[in-house]
mmCIF file of C-alpha atoms in Angstrom:
data_model
loop_
_atom_site.group_PDB
_atom_site.id
_atom_site.type_symbol
_atom_site.label_atom_id
_atom_site.label_comp_id
_atom_site.label_asym_id
_atom_site.label_seq_id
_atom_site.Cartn_x
_atom_site.Cartn_y
_atom_site.Cartn_z
ATOM 1 C CA MET A 1 0.946 22.960 20.375
ATOM 2 C CA ALA A 2 2.149 22.077 23.849
ATOM 3 C CA ASP A 3 -0.421 19.269 23.994
ATOM 4 C CA LEU A 4 0.900 17.836 20.737
ATOM 5 C CA LEU A 5 4.512 17.909 21.872
ATOM 6 C CA SER A 6 3.971 16.619 25.381
ATOM 7 C CA THR A 7 4.691 12.960 26.078
ATOM 8 C CA PRO A 8 1.494 10.992 26.743
ATOM 9 C CA PRO A 9 1.172 8.769 29.799
ATOM 10 C CA ARG A 10 1.626 5.054 29.326
ATOM 11 C CA SER A 11 -2.113 4.533 29.806
ATOM 12 C CA SER A 12 -3.115 6.831 26.935
ATOM 13 C CA PRO A 13 -6.914 6.788 26.396
ATOM 14 C CA LEU A 14 -7.282 4.639 23.298
ATOM 15 C CA LEU A 15 -3.778 3.198 23.160
ATOM 16 C CA ALA A 16 -4.107 1.395 26.468
ATOM 17 C CA ALA A 17 -7.850 0.806 26.442
ATOM 18 C CA SER A 18 -9.086 -2.734 26.883
ATOM 19 C CA PRO A 19 -12.355 -2.432 25.018
ATOM 20 C CA ASP A 20 -15.425 -4.112 26.386
ATOM 21 C CA ILE A 21 -16.867 -5.425 23.155
ATOM 22 C CA SER A 22 -20.424 -6.689 23.224
ATOM 23 C CA ARG A 23 -22.546 -8.019 20.441
ATOM 24 C CA GLY A 24 -26.274 -8.143 20.251
ATOM 25 C CA PRO A 25 -28.983 -8.145 17.639
ATOM 26 C CA ASP A 26 -29.610 -4.413 18.073
ATOM 27 C CA SER A 27 -26.187 -3.205 19.125
ATOM 28 C CA ARG A 28 -22.831 -2.451 17.536
ATOM 29 C CA HIS A 29 -19.424 -2.986 19.086
ATOM 30 C CA ARG A 30 -18.995 -0.620 21.996
ATOM 31 C CA CYS A 31 -15.917 0.051 24.077
ATOM 32 C CA SER A 32 -15.022 2.162 27.067
ATOM 33 C CA ILE A 33 -12.602 4.949 26.158
ATOM 34 C CA ASP A 34 -11.009 7.364 28.577
ATOM 35 C CA VAL A 35 -11.016 10.814 26.961
ATOM 36 C CA GLY A 36 -9.114 13.342 29.010
ATOM 37 C CA ALA A 37 -10.177 12.966 32.640
ATOM 38 C CA ASP A 38 -13.691 11.704 31.903
ATOM 39 C CA MET A 39 -14.709 8.085 31.435
ATOM 40 C CA HIS A 40 -17.602 7.536 29.096
ATOM 41 C CA GLU A 41 -18.827 5.031 26.579
ATOM 42 C CA LYS A 42 -18.319 5.864 22.946
ATOM 43 C CA GLU A 43 -19.416 3.889 19.927
ATOM 44 C CA LEU A 44 -16.360 2.752 18.027
ATOM 45 C CA ASP A 45 -16.318 1.430 14.488
ATOM 46 C CA PRO A 46 -15.556 -2.308 14.806
ATOM 47 C CA GLU A 47 -12.941 -2.121 12.071
ATOM 48 C CA ILE A 48 -11.192 0.732 13.885
ATOM 49 C CA GLN A 49 -11.168 -1.490 16.965
ATOM 50 C CA ARG A 50 -9.565 -4.316 15.020
ATOM 51 C CA ILE A 51 -6.863 -2.159 13.532
ATOM 52 C CA PHE A 52 -6.143 -0.810 17.011
ATOM 53 C CA GLN A 53 -5.767 -4.361 18.292
ATOM 54 C CA SER A 54 -3.520 -5.364 15.391
ATOM 55 C CA SER A 55 -1.230 -2.351 15.775
ATOM 56 C CA GLU A 56 -1.084 -2.877 19.551
ATOM 57 C CA GLU A 57 -0.199 -6.553 19.074
ATOM 58 C CA GLY A 58 2.401 -5.689 16.427
ATOM 59 C CA SER A 59 4.057 -3.190 18.766
ATOM 60 C CA ARG A 60 4.288 -5.700 21.609
ATOM 61 C CA LYS A 61 5.703 -8.480 19.444
ATOM 62 C CA GLY A 62 8.070 -6.385 17.367
ATOM 63 C CA SER A 63 6.494 -7.440 14.079
ATOM 64 C CA HIS A 64 8.124 -4.528 12.246
ATOM 65 C CA CYS A 65 11.613 -5.901 12.844
ATOM 66 C CA HIS A 66 10.404 -9.366 11.859
ATOM 67 C CA ALA A 67 9.055 -7.933 8.611
ATOM 68 C CA MET A 68 12.416 -6.357 7.824
ATOM 69 C CA LYS A 69 14.192 -9.702 8.290
ATOM 70 C CA GLU A 70 11.665 -11.392 6.004
ATOM 71 C CA LYS A 71 12.150 -8.680 3.378
ATOM 72 C CA ILE A 72 15.923 -9.185 3.339
ATOM 73 C CA GLY A 73 15.460 -12.927 2.801
ATOM 74 C CA VAL A 74 12.930 -12.396 0.028
ATOM 75 C CA ASP A 75 15.212 -9.903 -1.738
ATOM 76 C CA LYS A 76 18.083 -12.414 -1.696
ATOM 77 C CA ARG A 77 15.903 -15.109 -3.264
ATOM 78 C CA ALA A 78 14.596 -12.728 -5.920
ATOM 79 C CA ARG A 79 18.124 -11.531 -6.689
ATOM 80 C CA ARG A 80 19.383 -15.103 -7.110
ATOM 81 C CA LYS A 81 16.569 -15.998 -9.509
ATOM 82 C CA LEU A 82 17.089 -12.846 -11.558
ATOM 83 C CA ILE A 83 20.835 -13.498 -11.851
ATOM 84 C CA ILE A 84 20.189 -17.031 -13.155
ATOM 85 C CA ALA A 85 17.578 -15.772 -15.621
ATOM 86 C CA SER A 86 19.869 -12.957 -16.801
ATOM 87 C CA THR A 87 22.750 -15.363 -17.427
ATOM 88 C CA LEU A 88 20.569 -17.727 -19.446
ATOM 89 C CA CYS A 89 19.076 -14.793 -21.337
ATOM 90 C CA VAL A 90 22.368 -13.268 -22.465
ATOM 91 C CA LEU A 91 23.801 -16.661 -23.488
ATOM 92 C CA PHE A 92 20.894 -17.558 -25.712
ATOM 93 C CA MET A 93 20.590 -14.011 -27.039
ATOM 94 C CA ILE A 94 24.106 -14.340 -28.456
ATOM 95 C CA GLY A 95 23.242 -17.736 -29.926
ATOM 96 C CA GLU A 96 20.029 -16.410 -31.463
ATOM 97 C CA ILE A 97 21.789 -13.436 -33.061
ATOM 98 C CA ILE A 98 24.306 -15.821 -34.647
ATOM 99 C CA GLY A 99 21.514 -18.147 -35.786
ATOM 100 C CA GLY A 100 19.473 -15.260 -37.183
ATOM 101 C CA VAL A 101 22.393 -13.894 -39.188
ATOM 102 C CA LEU A 102 23.302 -17.336 -40.568
ATOM 103 C CA ALA A 103 19.675 -18.085 -41.449
ATOM 104 C CA GLY A 104 19.045 -14.616 -42.852
ATOM 105 C CA SER A 105 15.889 -14.455 -40.715
ATOM 106 C CA LEU A 106 14.673 -11.059 -39.539
ATOM 107 C CA ALA A 107 12.114 -12.747 -37.282
ATOM 108 C CA ILE A 108 14.848 -14.514 -35.297
ATOM 109 C CA ILE A 109 16.855 -11.297 -35.019
ATOM 110 C CA SER A 110 13.669 -9.603 -33.752
ATOM 111 C CA ASP A 111 13.339 -12.343 -31.163
ATOM 112 C CA ALA A 112 16.962 -11.774 -30.134
ATOM 113 C CA ALA A 113 16.260 -8.043 -29.835
ATOM 114 C CA HIS A 114 13.371 -8.829 -27.528
ATOM 115 C CA LEU A 115 15.720 -10.964 -25.439
ATOM 116 C CA LEU A 116 18.044 -7.975 -25.196
ATOM 117 C CA THR A 117 15.253 -5.879 -23.709
ATOM 118 C CA ASP A 118 14.413 -8.719 -21.318
ATOM 119 C CA PHE A 119 18.029 -8.783 -20.210
ATOM 120 C CA ALA A 120 17.881 -5.018 -19.677
ATOM 121 C CA SER A 121 14.696 -5.365 -17.608
ATOM 122 C CA PHE A 122 16.299 -8.081 -15.458
ATOM 123 C CA MET A 123 19.288 -5.809 -14.874
ATOM 124 C CA ILE A 124 16.950 -2.964 -13.910
ATOM 125 C CA SER A 125 15.166 -5.220 -11.414
ATOM 126 C CA LEU A 126 18.503 -6.293 -9.932
ATOM 127 C CA LEU A 127 19.597 -2.669 -9.743
ATOM 128 C CA ALA A 128 16.339 -1.763 -8.024
ATOM 129 C CA LEU A 129 16.822 -4.519 -5.424
ATOM 130 C CA MET A 130 20.377 -3.358 -4.751
ATOM 131 C CA LEU A 131 19.572 0.360 -4.586
ATOM 132 C CA ALA A 132 16.522 -0.224 -2.394
ATOM 133 C CA THR A 133 18.861 -1.420 0.381
ATOM 134 C CA ARG A 134 20.768 1.872 0.354
ATOM 135 C CA SER A 135 19.868 4.256 3.130
ATOM 136 C CA PRO A 136 18.431 7.686 2.329
ATOM 137 C CA SER A 137 20.980 10.472 2.156
ATOM 138 C CA LYS A 138 20.903 14.248 2.525
ATOM 139 C CA LYS A 139 20.667 14.554 -1.240
ATOM 140 C CA PHE A 140 18.186 11.695 -1.793
ATOM 141 C CA SER A 141 15.927 11.805 1.247
ATOM 142 C CA PHE A 142 13.592 9.099 -0.118
ATOM 143 C CA GLY A 143 16.447 6.811 -1.098
ATOM 144 C CA TRP A 144 17.060 5.420 -4.586
ATOM 145 C CA TYR A 145 13.673 3.939 -5.409
ATOM 146 C CA ARG A 146 13.199 6.068 -8.532
ATOM 147 C CA ALA A 147 16.307 4.520 -10.130
ATOM 148 C CA GLU A 148 14.070 1.586 -11.064
ATOM 149 C CA ILE A 149 11.655 3.941 -12.843
ATOM 150 C CA LEU A 150 14.374 5.737 -14.774
ATOM 151 C CA GLY A 151 15.935 2.433 -15.798
ATOM 152 C CA ALA A 152 12.587 1.091 -16.993
ATOM 153 C CA LEU A 153 11.986 4.271 -19.006
ATOM 154 C CA LEU A 154 15.355 3.978 -20.745
ATOM 155 C CA SER A 155 14.702 0.294 -21.438
ATOM 156 C CA ILE A 156 11.344 1.017 -23.078
ATOM 157 C CA LEU A 157 12.713 3.867 -25.186
ATOM 158 C CA PHE A 158 15.561 1.643 -26.382
ATOM 159 C CA LEU A 159 13.093 -1.142 -27.203
ATOM 160 C CA TRP A 160 10.926 1.238 -29.221
ATOM 161 C CA ILE A 161 13.909 2.462 -31.234
ATOM 162 C CA LEU A 162 15.057 -1.103 -31.919
ATOM 163 C CA THR A 163 11.525 -2.150 -32.863
ATOM 164 C CA GLY A 164 11.287 0.782 -35.275
ATOM 165 C CA VAL A 165 14.534 -0.239 -37.004
ATOM 166 C CA LEU A 166 13.404 -3.869 -37.379
ATOM 167 C CA PHE A 167 9.984 -2.755 -38.619
ATOM 168 C CA TYR A 168 11.653 -0.619 -41.292
ATOM 169 C CA MET A 169 13.846 -3.546 -42.354
ATOM 170 C CA ALA A 170 10.770 -5.778 -42.588
ATOM 171 C CA VAL A 171 9.026 -3.202 -44.803
ATOM 172 C CA ARG A 172 12.059 -3.125 -47.100
ATOM 173 C CA ARG A 173 11.987 -6.937 -47.355
ATOM 174 C CA VAL A 174 8.319 -6.932 -48.315
ATOM 175 C CA ILE A 175 8.949 -4.291 -50.985
ATOM 176 C CA ASP A 176 12.201 -5.660 -52.434
ATOM 177 C CA GLN A 177 11.814 -9.390 -51.663
ATOM 178 C CA ASN A 178 15.511 -9.682 -52.433
ATOM 179 C CA TYR A 179 16.542 -12.031 -49.644
ATOM 180 C CA THR A 180 17.032 -15.719 -48.955
ATOM 181 C CA ILE A 181 16.381 -17.672 -45.776
ATOM 182 C CA ASN A 182 18.107 -20.844 -44.620
ATOM 183 C CA ALA A 183 14.985 -22.582 -43.335
ATOM 184 C CA THR A 184 16.905 -25.398 -41.616
ATOM 185 C CA ILE A 185 18.981 -23.066 -39.421
ATOM 186 C CA MET A 186 15.897 -20.932 -38.772
ATOM 187 C CA LEU A 187 13.919 -24.001 -37.694
ATOM 188 C CA ILE A 188 16.649 -25.265 -35.353
ATOM 189 C CA THR A 189 17.183 -21.824 -33.815
ATOM 190 C CA ALA A 190 13.447 -21.270 -33.314
ATOM 191 C CA ALA A 191 13.042 -24.691 -31.668
ATOM 192 C CA CYS A 192 15.939 -23.913 -29.332
ATOM 193 C CA GLY A 193 14.245 -20.591 -28.530
ATOM 194 C CA VAL A 194 11.070 -22.324 -27.381
ATOM 195 C CA ALA A 195 13.060 -24.760 -25.226
ATOM 196 C CA PHE A 196 15.170 -21.952 -23.786
ATOM 197 C CA ASN A 197 12.160 -19.888 -22.707
ATOM 198 C CA ILE A 198 10.646 -22.898 -20.964
ATOM 199 C CA ILE A 199 13.929 -23.446 -19.089
ATOM 200 C CA MET A 200 14.158 -19.768 -18.153
ATOM 201 C CA GLY A 201 10.575 -19.812 -16.874
ATOM 202 C CA ILE A 202 11.408 -22.795 -14.668
ATOM 203 C CA SER A 203 14.518 -21.004 -13.357
ATOM 204 C CA LEU A 204 12.356 -18.134 -12.115
ATOM 205 C CA GLY A 205 10.623 -20.494 -9.717
ATOM 206 C CA HIS A 206 7.131 -21.800 -9.108
ATOM 207 C CA HIS A 207 5.416 -18.508 -9.704
ATOM 208 C CA GLY A 208 2.031 -19.947 -10.481
ATOM 209 C CA HIS A 209 2.075 -22.125 -7.362
ATOM 210 C CA ASN A 210 2.974 -19.160 -5.179
ATOM 211 C CA HIS A 211 0.135 -17.118 -6.586
ATOM 212 C CA SER A 212 -2.372 -19.888 -5.981
ATOM 213 C CA HIS A 213 -1.097 -20.516 -2.483
ATOM 214 C CA GLN A 214 -1.316 -16.841 -1.695
ATOM 215 C CA LYS A 215 -4.932 -16.711 -2.769
ATOM 216 C CA GLU A 216 -5.839 -19.707 -0.633
ATOM 217 C CA ALA A 217 -4.116 -18.200 2.360
ATOM 218 C CA SER A 218 -6.008 -14.963 1.877
ATOM 219 C CA ASN A 219 -9.338 -16.765 1.740
ATOM 220 C CA SER A 220 -8.438 -18.776 4.799
ATOM 221 C CA LYS A 221 -7.615 -15.669 6.751
ATOM 222 C CA THR A 222 -10.835 -14.041 5.624
ATOM 223 C CA ASP A 223 -12.808 -16.920 7.074
ATOM 224 C CA GLU A 224 -10.882 -16.651 10.319
ATOM 225 C CA SER A 225 -11.596 -12.952 10.539
ATOM 226 C CA ASN A 226 -15.326 -13.553 10.335
ATOM 227 C CA SER A 227 -15.283 -16.139 13.091
ATOM 228 C CA ASN A 228 -12.799 -14.442 15.419
ATOM 229 C CA PRO A 229 -12.389 -10.769 14.576
ATOM 230 C CA GLY A 230 -10.474 -9.892 17.699
ATOM 231 C CA LEU A 231 -7.645 -12.313 16.919
ATOM 232 C CA SER A 232 -7.431 -12.552 13.142
ATOM 233 C CA VAL A 233 -5.504 -9.360 12.414
ATOM 234 C CA GLN A 234 -3.082 -10.049 15.261
ATOM 235 C CA GLU A 235 -2.319 -13.465 13.804
ATOM 236 C CA ALA A 236 -2.087 -11.922 10.354
ATOM 237 C CA VAL A 237 0.458 -9.357 11.494
ATOM 238 C CA ARG A 238 2.505 -12.098 13.103
ATOM 239 C CA HIS A 239 2.518 -14.318 10.011
ATOM 240 C CA GLU A 240 2.423 -11.583 7.351
ATOM 241 C CA SER A 241 -0.341 -13.421 5.531
ATOM 242 C CA TYR A 242 -3.231 -11.002 5.709
ATOM 243 C CA GLY A 243 -6.831 -11.418 4.660
ATOM 244 C CA ALA A 244 -9.803 -9.093 4.507
ATOM 245 C CA ILE A 245 -11.195 -7.979 7.863
ATOM 246 C CA ASN A 246 -14.899 -7.475 7.281
ATOM 247 C CA SER A 247 -17.247 -5.396 9.389
ATOM 248 C CA ASN A 248 -20.534 -6.779 10.670
ATOM 249 C CA ASP A 249 -22.217 -3.789 9.043
ATOM 250 C CA SER A 250 -22.997 -4.674 5.468
ATOM 251 C CA ASP A 251 -22.762 -1.060 4.314
ATOM 252 C CA THR A 252 -19.443 -0.368 6.021
ATOM 253 C CA GLU A 253 -16.365 -0.494 3.816
ATOM 254 C CA PRO A 254 -13.600 -2.650 5.342
ATOM 255 C CA LEU A 255 -10.991 -0.474 6.993
ATOM 256 C CA VAL A 256 -8.449 -3.264 7.054
ATOM 257 C CA GLN A 257 -7.918 -5.376 3.955
ATOM 258 C CA VAL A 258 -4.253 -6.073 3.866
ATOM 259 C CA LYS A 259 -2.136 -8.153 1.547
ATOM 260 C CA ASP A 260 0.195 -11.098 1.631
ATOM 261 C CA THR A 261 3.263 -8.885 1.734
ATOM 262 C CA HIS A 262 5.736 -11.751 2.009
ATOM 263 C CA LYS A 263 4.699 -13.170 -1.363
ATOM 264 C CA GLU A 264 4.071 -9.793 -2.953
ATOM 265 C CA ARG A 265 7.583 -8.498 -2.228
ATOM 266 C CA GLU A 266 9.029 -11.410 -4.139
ATOM 267 C CA ASN A 267 6.469 -11.305 -6.933
ATOM 268 C CA ILE A 268 7.012 -7.628 -7.731
ATOM 269 C CA ASN A 269 10.258 -8.382 -9.574
ATOM 270 C CA ILE A 270 9.891 -12.104 -10.253
ATOM 271 C CA LYS A 271 6.380 -11.734 -11.650
ATOM 272 C CA ALA A 272 7.569 -9.028 -14.049
ATOM 273 C CA ALA A 273 10.415 -11.270 -15.211
ATOM 274 C CA PHE A 274 8.031 -14.210 -15.577
ATOM 275 C CA ILE A 275 5.690 -12.120 -17.760
ATOM 276 C CA HIS A 276 8.645 -11.208 -19.975
ATOM 277 C CA VAL A 277 9.500 -14.893 -20.378
ATOM 278 C CA VAL A 278 5.903 -15.793 -21.253
ATOM 279 C CA GLY A 279 5.924 -13.075 -23.915
ATOM 280 C CA ASP A 280 9.199 -14.423 -25.287
ATOM 281 C CA LEU A 281 7.790 -17.949 -25.353
ATOM 282 C CA ILE A 282 4.781 -16.835 -27.402
ATOM 283 C CA GLN A 283 7.073 -14.951 -29.759
ATOM 284 C CA SER A 284 9.397 -17.960 -30.117
ATOM 285 C CA ILE A 285 6.430 -20.193 -30.938
ATOM 286 C CA GLY A 286 5.460 -17.695 -33.640
ATOM 287 C CA VAL A 287 8.981 -17.824 -35.085
ATOM 288 C CA LEU A 288 8.871 -21.628 -34.977
ATOM 289 C CA ILE A 289 5.588 -21.659 -36.917
ATOM 290 C CA ALA A 290 7.057 -19.285 -39.515
ATOM 291 C CA ALA A 291 10.151 -21.503 -39.753
ATOM 292 C CA PHE A 292 7.993 -24.574 -40.428
ATOM 293 C CA ILE A 293 6.077 -22.682 -43.119
ATOM 294 C CA ILE A 294 9.264 -21.532 -44.865
ATOM 295 C CA TYR A 295 10.888 -24.964 -44.461
ATOM 296 C CA PHE A 296 8.041 -26.757 -46.259
ATOM 297 C CA LYS A 297 7.035 -23.841 -48.535
ATOM 298 C CA PRO A 298 10.169 -21.781 -49.373
ATOM 299 C CA GLU A 299 8.132 -19.530 -51.669
ATOM 300 C CA TRP A 300 6.220 -18.305 -48.609
ATOM 301 C CA LYS A 301 9.278 -16.543 -47.239
ATOM 302 C CA LEU A 302 7.154 -13.441 -46.566
ATOM 303 C CA ALA A 303 6.176 -15.213 -43.341
ATOM 304 C CA ASP A 304 9.486 -13.947 -41.927
ATOM 305 C CA PRO A 305 8.838 -10.167 -42.239
ATOM 306 C CA ILE A 306 5.163 -10.716 -41.391
ATOM 307 C CA CYS A 307 6.316 -12.218 -38.078
ATOM 308 C CA THR A 308 8.386 -9.092 -37.496
ATOM 309 C CA PHE A 309 5.309 -6.892 -38.083
ATOM 310 C CA VAL A 310 3.270 -8.904 -35.592
ATOM 311 C CA PHE A 311 6.051 -8.838 -32.987
ATOM 312 C CA SER A 312 6.460 -5.081 -33.413
ATOM 313 C CA LEU A 313 2.756 -4.561 -32.761
ATOM 314 C CA ILE A 314 2.865 -6.824 -29.699
ATOM 315 C CA VAL A 315 5.858 -4.927 -28.305
ATOM 316 C CA MET A 316 4.157 -1.548 -28.708
ATOM 317 C CA VAL A 317 0.888 -2.724 -27.158
ATOM 318 C CA THR A 318 2.499 -4.456 -24.175
ATOM 319 C CA THR A 319 4.970 -1.681 -23.365
ATOM 320 C CA PHE A 320 2.627 1.281 -23.778
ATOM 321 C CA LYS A 321 0.784 0.548 -20.509
ATOM 322 C CA ILE A 322 4.124 0.245 -18.714
ATOM 323 C CA PHE A 323 5.119 3.583 -20.214
ATOM 324 C CA LEU A 324 1.900 5.161 -18.866
ATOM 325 C CA ASP A 325 2.640 3.703 -15.419
ATOM 326 C CA ILE A 326 6.132 5.220 -15.524
ATOM 327 C CA VAL A 327 4.726 8.615 -16.523
ATOM 328 C CA ASN A 328 2.204 8.373 -13.671
ATOM 329 C CA VAL A 329 5.026 7.791 -11.177
ATOM 330 C CA LEU A 330 7.198 10.605 -12.535
ATOM 331 C CA MET A 331 4.208 13.001 -12.560
ATOM 332 C CA GLU A 332 3.469 12.169 -8.895
ATOM 333 C CA GLY A 333 0.067 10.787 -9.907
ATOM 334 C CA THR A 334 -2.176 8.860 -7.557
ATOM 335 C CA PRO A 335 -1.008 5.219 -7.579
ATOM 336 C CA ARG A 336 -3.103 2.876 -9.678
ATOM 337 C CA GLY A 337 -5.317 0.599 -7.630
ATOM 338 C CA ILE A 338 -5.797 3.082 -4.776
ATOM 339 C CA ASP A 339 -8.951 5.201 -4.586
ATOM 340 C CA ILE A 340 -8.137 8.488 -2.874
ATOM 341 C CA THR A 341 -11.811 8.864 -1.897
ATOM 342 C CA SER A 342 -11.675 5.498 -0.139
ATOM 343 C CA VAL A 343 -8.563 6.581 1.766
ATOM 344 C CA ARG A 344 -10.326 9.779 2.837
ATOM 345 C CA ARG A 345 -13.364 7.827 4.056
ATOM 346 C CA SER A 346 -11.112 5.491 6.033
ATOM 347 C CA PHE A 347 -9.521 8.435 7.836
ATOM 348 C CA LEU A 348 -12.957 9.896 8.626
ATOM 349 C CA LYS A 349 -13.901 6.651 10.403
ATOM 350 C CA ILE A 350 -11.256 7.304 13.055
ATOM 351 C CA PRO A 351 -12.977 8.607 16.222
ATOM 352 C CA GLY A 352 -12.621 12.356 16.631
ATOM 353 C CA VAL A 353 -11.563 13.087 13.043
ATOM 354 C CA LYS A 354 -13.835 15.854 11.751
ATOM 355 C CA ASP A 355 -12.109 16.684 8.475
ATOM 356 C CA VAL A 356 -9.393 15.380 6.162
ATOM 357 C CA HIS A 357 -7.464 17.766 3.950
ATOM 358 C CA ASN A 358 -4.175 18.127 2.093
ATOM 359 C CA LEU A 359 -4.387 14.408 1.303
ATOM 360 C CA ARG A 360 -1.590 13.501 -1.093
ATOM 361 C CA LEU A 361 -0.817 10.071 -2.535
ATOM 362 C CA TRP A 362 2.077 9.359 -4.861
ATOM 363 C CA SER A 363 4.422 6.553 -5.879
ATOM 364 C CA LEU A 364 8.111 6.416 -5.054
ATOM 365 C CA SER A 365 8.402 3.379 -7.337
ATOM 366 C CA MET A 366 6.030 0.857 -8.875
ATOM 367 C CA ASP A 367 5.454 -0.858 -5.513
ATOM 368 C CA LYS A 368 6.266 1.783 -2.887
ATOM 369 C CA ILE A 369 3.606 4.371 -2.088
ATOM 370 C CA ALA A 370 3.881 7.553 -0.030
ATOM 371 C CA LEU A 371 1.153 9.551 1.695
ATOM 372 C CA SER A 372 0.823 12.872 3.487
ATOM 373 C CA VAL A 373 -2.359 14.190 5.082
ATOM 374 C CA HIS A 374 -3.747 16.650 7.630
ATOM 375 C CA LEU A 375 -6.347 15.263 10.059
ATOM 376 C CA ALA A 376 -8.517 17.856 11.792
ATOM 377 C CA VAL A 377 -9.801 16.574 15.153
ATOM 378 C CA ASP A 378 -12.057 18.003 17.839
ATOM 379 C CA SER A 379 -10.553 19.531 20.941
ATOM 380 C CA GLN A 380 -11.252 16.490 23.150
ATOM 381 C CA THR A 381 -9.475 13.979 20.916
ATOM 382 C CA ASP A 382 -6.036 12.679 21.836
ATOM 383 C CA PRO A 383 -3.850 13.531 18.789
ATOM 384 C CA LEU A 384 -1.438 10.677 19.498
ATOM 385 C CA LYS A 385 -4.115 7.987 19.408
ATOM 386 C CA THR A 386 -5.391 9.507 16.145
ATOM 387 C CA LEU A 387 -1.875 9.452 14.739
ATOM 388 C CA ARG A 388 -1.371 5.839 15.744
ATOM 389 C CA LEU A 389 -4.648 4.619 14.266
ATOM 390 C CA GLY A 390 -4.106 6.574 11.052
ATOM 391 C CA SER A 391 -0.580 5.233 10.620
ATOM 392 C CA ALA A 392 -1.678 1.640 11.250
ATOM 393 C CA MET A 393 -4.608 1.974 8.840
ATOM 394 C CA VAL A 394 -2.567 3.210 5.867
ATOM 395 C CA ARG A 395 0.089 0.569 6.487
ATOM 396 C CA LEU A 396 -2.212 -2.425 6.912
ATOM 397 C CA LYS A 397 -5.029 -1.674 4.482
ATOM 398 C CA TYR A 398 -3.264 0.243 1.723
ATOM 399 C CA ASP A 399 0.289 -1.112 2.133
ATOM 400 C CA ILE A 400 1.713 2.423 2.119
ATOM 401 C CA SER A 401 5.464 2.490 2.748
ATOM 402 C CA GLU A 402 5.934 6.148 3.729
ATOM 403 C CA SER A 403 3.303 8.181 5.568
ATOM 404 C CA THR A 404 3.325 11.634 7.142
ATOM 405 C CA ILE A 405 0.204 12.454 9.164
ATOM 406 C CA GLN A 406 -0.298 15.881 10.719
ATOM 407 C CA VAL A 407 -2.977 16.136 13.411
ATOM 408 C CA GLU A 408 -4.460 19.579 14.040
ATOM 409 C CA GLU A 409 -7.467 21.065 15.811
ATOM 410 C CA TYR A 410 -10.635 21.356 13.760
ATOM 411 C CA VAL A 411 -12.079 24.818 13.131
ATOM 412 C CA ALA A 412 -15.360 25.586 11.361
ATOM 413 C CA GLU A 413 -13.648 27.644 8.658
ATOM 414 C CA MET A 414 -12.239 24.412 7.202
ATOM 415 C CA ASP A 415 -15.690 23.515 5.825
ATOM 416 C CA ASP A 416 -15.643 26.448 3.398
ATOM 417 C CA CYS A 417 -11.933 26.406 2.534
ATOM 418 C CA THR A 418 -11.402 25.173 -1.039
ATOM 419 C CA HIS A 419 -7.796 24.299 -0.225
ATOM 420 C CA CYS A 420 -8.872 22.119 2.702
ATOM 421 C CA GLN A 421 -11.503 20.323 0.628
ATOM 422 C CA GLY A 422 -8.730 18.750 -1.445
ATOM 423 C CA ALA A 423 -8.920 16.878 -4.746
ATOM 424 C CA LYS A 424 -12.307 16.202 -6.291
#
């Protein structure tokens, strides 16, 4: 325990090592590492070496503080776009409700109800951006990230109730057929709905362009990493535009494959809002088609409740996956898109790590992941260098926001301990 608590010298074995990397047809990357008082050569996974270099470079250049400044700027831009979209949404929602009542169209009222849920989702995203800036407290040690999840859950439940009411009204219309529709007002309102959704999509920014640009940047960085592996991650950390760092061993899984975090922070909320708008646009086009049918063929007024049936089905299908994601977060499930076995293998690549146990992965929110793990190392391994490499790996490859890594001495009994073996 005293070794773990003692302050390491500035020239800590791996932390201060300047690796002598050589390449040859029959050799891997090798570097000289000072372990304890002895100097000896030890084979080091090339990807481990790269992540060491990137974390060392990031520490010297203060990239963490730079990232925080970038995040604040991105949040302000996302907040401004969401406020504009919310204002447009509530204005047209009121207009569509009025138009739907005057036209006697259940399809238009259904479209307005969908706009109401979009407005609620925009408000939830704004609330999440605001609460995410609040510091953790004694009562909420992780901060307020889960407020976004609770808000999304309430929004979905409200949408399901509203959809059920409209579905029931549509069934009654099909049975009774005792209703009239002003096709002219319905047509004008539906056309305005299509135009409005196009305007709202534009107000959310050039989402598609950003996505394309991000992909190109990632590919560019990947090419750089293959040609200059010692520099690519350092440049990536500095510019926050990361690509995949590939090993020269074809059967070695990349330890570092980090993301374009600058774009992704903005897209988390803006992309969700953009998807909502695209869904609204499709629904508005459906209402417009129904309005044309009723305008030219008034006897086909059943097109109105049929539209409501279709929209109800679309709402249930599109929101059910979101509901499952929310349940996964609230149940502390492993975040989607992260393979816990892959994380375990990445830890085992760190020199000196003999066993990985008590590995836990869970989501604080849809985009913020937490991790805790015990790393069992041999007696000659410096626990601080293991801690540093492990922390850098989970941050750069898996984009994990909160990590707690406990380094302990390996004992043989761990091999037979079912608790230490962890999740299957």
